[in-house]
CSV table of C-alpha atoms in Angstrom, one decimal:
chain,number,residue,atom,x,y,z
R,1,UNK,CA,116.8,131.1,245.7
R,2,UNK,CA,115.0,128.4,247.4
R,3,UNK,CA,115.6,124.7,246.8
R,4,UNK,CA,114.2,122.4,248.9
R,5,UNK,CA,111.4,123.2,251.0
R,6,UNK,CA,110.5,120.3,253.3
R,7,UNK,CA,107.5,120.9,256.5
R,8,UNK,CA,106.0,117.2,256.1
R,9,UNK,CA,104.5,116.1,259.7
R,10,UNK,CA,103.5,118.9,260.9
R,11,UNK,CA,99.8,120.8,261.4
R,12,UNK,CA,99.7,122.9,258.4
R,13,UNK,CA,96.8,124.1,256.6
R,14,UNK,CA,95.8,125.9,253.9
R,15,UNK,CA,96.4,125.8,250.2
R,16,UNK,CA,99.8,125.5,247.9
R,17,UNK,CA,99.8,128.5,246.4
R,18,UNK,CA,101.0,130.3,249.1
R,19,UNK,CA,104.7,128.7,247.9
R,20,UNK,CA,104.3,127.0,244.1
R,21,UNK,CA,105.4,129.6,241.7
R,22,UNK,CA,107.2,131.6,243.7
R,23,UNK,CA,110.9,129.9,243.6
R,24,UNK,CA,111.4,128.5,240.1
R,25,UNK,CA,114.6,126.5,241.3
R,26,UNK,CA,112.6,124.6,243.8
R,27,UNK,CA,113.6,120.8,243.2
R,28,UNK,CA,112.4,119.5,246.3
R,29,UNK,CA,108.6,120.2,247.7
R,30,UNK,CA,107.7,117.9,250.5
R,31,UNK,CA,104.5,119.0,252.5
R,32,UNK,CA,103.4,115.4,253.3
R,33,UNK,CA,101.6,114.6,256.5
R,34,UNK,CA,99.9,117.7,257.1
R,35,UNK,CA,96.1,119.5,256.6
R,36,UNK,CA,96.2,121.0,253.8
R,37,UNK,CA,93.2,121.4,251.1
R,38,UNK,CA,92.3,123.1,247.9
R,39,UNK,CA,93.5,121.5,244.6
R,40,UNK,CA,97.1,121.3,242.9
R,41,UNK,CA,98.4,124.6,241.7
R,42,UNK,CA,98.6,124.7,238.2
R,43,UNK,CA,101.9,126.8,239.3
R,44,UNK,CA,103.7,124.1,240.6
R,45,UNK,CA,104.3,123.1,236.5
R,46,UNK,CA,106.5,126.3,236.1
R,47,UNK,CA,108.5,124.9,238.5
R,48,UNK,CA,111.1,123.1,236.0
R,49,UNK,CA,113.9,122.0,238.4
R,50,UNK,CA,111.4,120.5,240.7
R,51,UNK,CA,112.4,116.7,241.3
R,52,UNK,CA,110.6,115.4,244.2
R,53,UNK,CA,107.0,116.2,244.5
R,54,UNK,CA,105.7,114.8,248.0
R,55,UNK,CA,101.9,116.1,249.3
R,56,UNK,CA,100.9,112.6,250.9
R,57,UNK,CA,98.5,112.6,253.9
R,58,UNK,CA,96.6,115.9,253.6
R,59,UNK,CA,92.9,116.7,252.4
R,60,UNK,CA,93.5,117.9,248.9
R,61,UNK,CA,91.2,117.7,246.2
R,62,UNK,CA,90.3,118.0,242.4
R,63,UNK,CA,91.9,116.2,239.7
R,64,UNK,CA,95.6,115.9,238.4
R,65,UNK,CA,95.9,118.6,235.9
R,66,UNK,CA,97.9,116.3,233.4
R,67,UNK,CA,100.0,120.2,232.0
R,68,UNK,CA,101.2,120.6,235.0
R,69,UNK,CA,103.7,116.8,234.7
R,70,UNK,CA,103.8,117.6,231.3
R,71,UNK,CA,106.1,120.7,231.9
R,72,UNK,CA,108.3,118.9,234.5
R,73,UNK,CA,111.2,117.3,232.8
R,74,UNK,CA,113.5,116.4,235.9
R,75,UNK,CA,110.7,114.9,238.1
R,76,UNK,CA,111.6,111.9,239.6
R,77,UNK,CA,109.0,111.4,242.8
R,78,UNK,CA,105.4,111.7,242.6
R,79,UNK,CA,103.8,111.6,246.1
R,80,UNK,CA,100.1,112.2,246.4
R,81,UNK,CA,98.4,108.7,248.3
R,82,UNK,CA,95.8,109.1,250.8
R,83,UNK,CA,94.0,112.5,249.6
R,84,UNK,CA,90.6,113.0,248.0
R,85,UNK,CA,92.0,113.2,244.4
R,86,UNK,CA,89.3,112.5,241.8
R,87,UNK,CA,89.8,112.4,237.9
R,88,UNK,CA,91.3,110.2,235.8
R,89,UNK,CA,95.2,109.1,235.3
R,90,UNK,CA,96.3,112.3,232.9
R,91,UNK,CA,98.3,110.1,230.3
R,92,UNK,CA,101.1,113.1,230.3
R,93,UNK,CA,102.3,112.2,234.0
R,94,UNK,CA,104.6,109.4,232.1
R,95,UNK,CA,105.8,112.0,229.7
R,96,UNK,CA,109.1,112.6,231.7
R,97,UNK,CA,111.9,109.6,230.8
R,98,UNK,CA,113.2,110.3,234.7
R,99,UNK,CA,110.0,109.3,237.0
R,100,UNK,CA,110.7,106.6,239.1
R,101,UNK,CA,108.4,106.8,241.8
R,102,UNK,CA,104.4,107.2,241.8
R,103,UNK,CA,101.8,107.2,244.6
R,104,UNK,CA,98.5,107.8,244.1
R,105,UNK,CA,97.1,105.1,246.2
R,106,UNK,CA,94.3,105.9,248.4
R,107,UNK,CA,92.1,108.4,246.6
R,108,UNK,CA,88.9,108.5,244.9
R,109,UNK,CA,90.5,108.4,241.1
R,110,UNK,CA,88.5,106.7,238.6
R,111,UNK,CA,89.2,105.3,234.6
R,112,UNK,CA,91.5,103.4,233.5
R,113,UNK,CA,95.4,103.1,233.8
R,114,UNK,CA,97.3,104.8,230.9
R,115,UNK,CA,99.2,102.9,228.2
R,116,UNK,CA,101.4,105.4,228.0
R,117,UNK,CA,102.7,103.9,232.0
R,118,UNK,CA,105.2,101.7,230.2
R,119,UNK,CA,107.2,104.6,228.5
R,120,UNK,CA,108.6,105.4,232.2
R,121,UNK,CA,111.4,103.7,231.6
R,122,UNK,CA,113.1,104.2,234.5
R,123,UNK,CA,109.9,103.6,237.4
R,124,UNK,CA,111.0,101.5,240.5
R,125,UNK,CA,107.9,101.7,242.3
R,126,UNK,CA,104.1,102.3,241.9
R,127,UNK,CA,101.3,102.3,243.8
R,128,UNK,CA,97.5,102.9,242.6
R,129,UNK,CA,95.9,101.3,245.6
R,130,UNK,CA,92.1,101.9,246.9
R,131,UNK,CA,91.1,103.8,244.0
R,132,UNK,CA,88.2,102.9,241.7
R,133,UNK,CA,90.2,102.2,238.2
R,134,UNK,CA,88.7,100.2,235.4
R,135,UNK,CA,90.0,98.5,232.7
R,136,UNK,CA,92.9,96.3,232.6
R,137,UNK,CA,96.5,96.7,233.6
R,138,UNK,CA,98.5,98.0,230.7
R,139,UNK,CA,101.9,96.1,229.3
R,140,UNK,CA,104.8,96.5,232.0
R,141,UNK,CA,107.7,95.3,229.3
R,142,UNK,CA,109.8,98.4,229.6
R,143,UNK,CA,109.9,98.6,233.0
R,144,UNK,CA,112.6,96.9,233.5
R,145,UNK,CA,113.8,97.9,236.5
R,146,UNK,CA,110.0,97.9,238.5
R,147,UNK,CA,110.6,96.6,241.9
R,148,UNK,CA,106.9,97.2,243.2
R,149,UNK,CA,103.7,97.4,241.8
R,150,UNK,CA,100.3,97.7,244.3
R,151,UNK,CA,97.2,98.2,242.2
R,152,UNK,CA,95.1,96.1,244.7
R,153,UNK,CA,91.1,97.6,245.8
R,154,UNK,CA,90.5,98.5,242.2
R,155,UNK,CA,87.6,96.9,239.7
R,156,UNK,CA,90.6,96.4,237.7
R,157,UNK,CA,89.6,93.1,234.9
R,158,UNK,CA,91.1,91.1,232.2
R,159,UNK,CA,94.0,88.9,232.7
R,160,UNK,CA,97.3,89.1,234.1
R,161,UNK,CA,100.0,90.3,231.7
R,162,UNK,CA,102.4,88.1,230.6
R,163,UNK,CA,105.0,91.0,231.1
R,164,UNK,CA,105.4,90.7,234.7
R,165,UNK,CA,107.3,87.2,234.0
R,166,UNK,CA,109.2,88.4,231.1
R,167,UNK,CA,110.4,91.9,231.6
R,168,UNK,CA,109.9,92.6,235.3
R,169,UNK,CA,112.2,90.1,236.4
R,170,UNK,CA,113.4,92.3,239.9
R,171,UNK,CA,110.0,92.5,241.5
R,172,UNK,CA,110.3,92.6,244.9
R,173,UNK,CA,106.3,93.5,245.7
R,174,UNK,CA,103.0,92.8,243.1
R,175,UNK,CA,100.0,93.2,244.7
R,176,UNK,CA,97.0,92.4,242.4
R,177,UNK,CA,94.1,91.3,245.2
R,178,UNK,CA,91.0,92.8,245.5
R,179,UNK,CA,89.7,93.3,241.7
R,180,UNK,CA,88.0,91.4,239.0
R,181,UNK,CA,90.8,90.2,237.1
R,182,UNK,CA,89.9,86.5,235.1
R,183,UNK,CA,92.2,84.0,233.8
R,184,UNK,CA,95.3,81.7,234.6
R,185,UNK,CA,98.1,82.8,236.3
R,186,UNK,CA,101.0,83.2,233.5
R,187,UNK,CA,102.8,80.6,234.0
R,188,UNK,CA,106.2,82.5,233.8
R,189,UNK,CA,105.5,84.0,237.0
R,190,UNK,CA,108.0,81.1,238.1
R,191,UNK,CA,110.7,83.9,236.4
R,192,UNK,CA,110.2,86.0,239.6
R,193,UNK,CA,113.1,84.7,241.5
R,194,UNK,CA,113.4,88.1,243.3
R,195,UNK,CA,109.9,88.4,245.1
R,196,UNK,CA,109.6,89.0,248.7
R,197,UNK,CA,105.2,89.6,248.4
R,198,UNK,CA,102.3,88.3,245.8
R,199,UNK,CA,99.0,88.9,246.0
R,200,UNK,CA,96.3,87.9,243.5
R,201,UNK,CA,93.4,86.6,245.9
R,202,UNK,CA,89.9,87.9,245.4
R,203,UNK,CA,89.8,87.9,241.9
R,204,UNK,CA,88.3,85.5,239.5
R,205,UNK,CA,91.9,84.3,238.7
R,206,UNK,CA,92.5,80.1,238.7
R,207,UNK,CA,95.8,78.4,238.1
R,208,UNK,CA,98.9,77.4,239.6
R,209,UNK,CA,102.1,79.2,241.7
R,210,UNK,CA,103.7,75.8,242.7
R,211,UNK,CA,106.6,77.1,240.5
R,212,UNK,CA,106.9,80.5,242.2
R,213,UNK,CA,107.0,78.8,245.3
R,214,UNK,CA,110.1,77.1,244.4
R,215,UNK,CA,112.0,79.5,243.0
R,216,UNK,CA,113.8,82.7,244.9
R,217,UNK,CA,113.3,84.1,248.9
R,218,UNK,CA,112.1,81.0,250.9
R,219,UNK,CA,110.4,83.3,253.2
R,220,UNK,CA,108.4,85.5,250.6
R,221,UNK,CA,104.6,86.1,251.0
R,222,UNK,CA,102.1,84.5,248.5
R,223,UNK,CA,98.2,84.9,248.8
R,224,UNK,CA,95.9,83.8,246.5
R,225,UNK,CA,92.4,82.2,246.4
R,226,UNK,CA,92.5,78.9,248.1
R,227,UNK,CA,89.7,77.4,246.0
R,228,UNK,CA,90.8,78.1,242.6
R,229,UNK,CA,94.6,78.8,242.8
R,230,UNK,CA,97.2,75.7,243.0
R,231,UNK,CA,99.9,77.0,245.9
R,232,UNK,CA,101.5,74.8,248.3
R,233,UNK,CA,103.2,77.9,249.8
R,234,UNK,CA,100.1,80.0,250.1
R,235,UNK,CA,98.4,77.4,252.8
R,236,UNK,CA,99.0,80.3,255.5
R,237,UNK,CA,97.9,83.2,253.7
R,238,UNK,CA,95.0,81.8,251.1
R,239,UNK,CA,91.2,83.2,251.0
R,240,UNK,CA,88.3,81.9,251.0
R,241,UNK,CA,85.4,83.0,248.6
R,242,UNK,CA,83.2,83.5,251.6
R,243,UNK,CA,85.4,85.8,253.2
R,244,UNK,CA,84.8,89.5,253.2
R,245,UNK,CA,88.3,90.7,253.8
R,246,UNK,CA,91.0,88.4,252.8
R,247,UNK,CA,94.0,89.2,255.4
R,248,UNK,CA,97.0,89.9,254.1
């Protein structure tokens, strides 16, 4: 029976059920890059073996049908940025003790970020980028091994958790900018030895990252809001409040 299935770049259209529930042993499903519309088939969660879900860069719509993660114990990659997804974040995505890659970035999904994020023990990267979440960023502390976290374009508020600096001690990439997040910069972000890019402009966030700066990669990109953030190493990347688009 079929295992992998892989036709990513390519000019495909259509919908998924023409494949999802038809090979059971299917572990790998990449369709990336292509044309293809029509919502997720529920299908695809009787596929139990499935490991790698990849269906980036195509027009498909609806919500994420949180049953169908639910009944996916051995998925590991979950690849579905720059669709026209809407819904909210189904809580049971984080169900399974083996994900270690989400993208969702890129779509039009709206609420707020599930608590239950922090029970994916094993997650090395996520990206909810250019959606339109609410609410505040949920506790990080048992992600231990998170090297990259982009929830930047949001209306994300609150304040910066002070898990990042405790329990997230190999991030490589946190990307914050582009919200309404308030408060001081935890000041144990100078813990993050290992990061190569921050970003926490255009927020209403104040503070300092002179610490960060001094610690880790001397080459590592920091940008945050010139005006209300203390950061000697952010003079080439800082924003301005009157400026639209912040480059990063």
């Amino acid at each position: 029976d079929l295992v992998l299935f892989a036709a990513a770049n390519n000019e495909l259209k259509g919908t998924l059920p023409f494949l999802t529930g038809q090979h059971p042993n299917l572990s790998v499903l990449d369709l990336s890059e292509n044309r293809l519309s029509g919502t997720l088939d529920p299908a695809i969660g009787t596929m139990q073996n499935l490991q790698n879900l990849s269906l980036g860069n195509n027009l498909l719509t609806g919500s994420l049908p949180g049953d169908i993660f639910q009944n996916l114990p051995n998925i590991r990659v979950v690849l579905l940025r720059n669709n026209f997804i809407t819904g909210t974040i189904p809580s049971g995505l984080f169900d399974g003790s083996k994900l270690e890659a989400l993208a969702l970035g890129h779509n039009d999904i709206t609420g707020t970020i599930p608590g239950e994020m922090n029970n994916a023990r094993n997650m090395l990267a996520i990206s909810l980028e250019k959606n339109r979440l609410t609410g505040t960023i949920p506790s990080t502390e048992k992600l231990v091994n998170l090297l990259g976290l982009t929830l930047h374009s949001n209306m994300l508020n609150g304040s910066i958790p002070e898990s990042f600096g405790d329990n997230n001690r190999d991030l490589l990439l946190l990307e914050l900018n582009n919200n309404m997040l308030s408060g001081t910069i935890p000041a144990n972000f100078k813990n993050l030895e290992n990061l190569v890019w921050l970003s926490v402009a255009q927020n209403g966030i104040n503070g300092f990252l002179d610490d960060t700066c001094k610690v880790g990669k001397p080459n590592k990109v920091m940008i945050a809001d010139c005006e209300e953030v203390i950061c000697n190493c952010c003079d080439d990347y800082c924003c301005m409040d009157n400026e639209k688009e912040c480059e990063e």
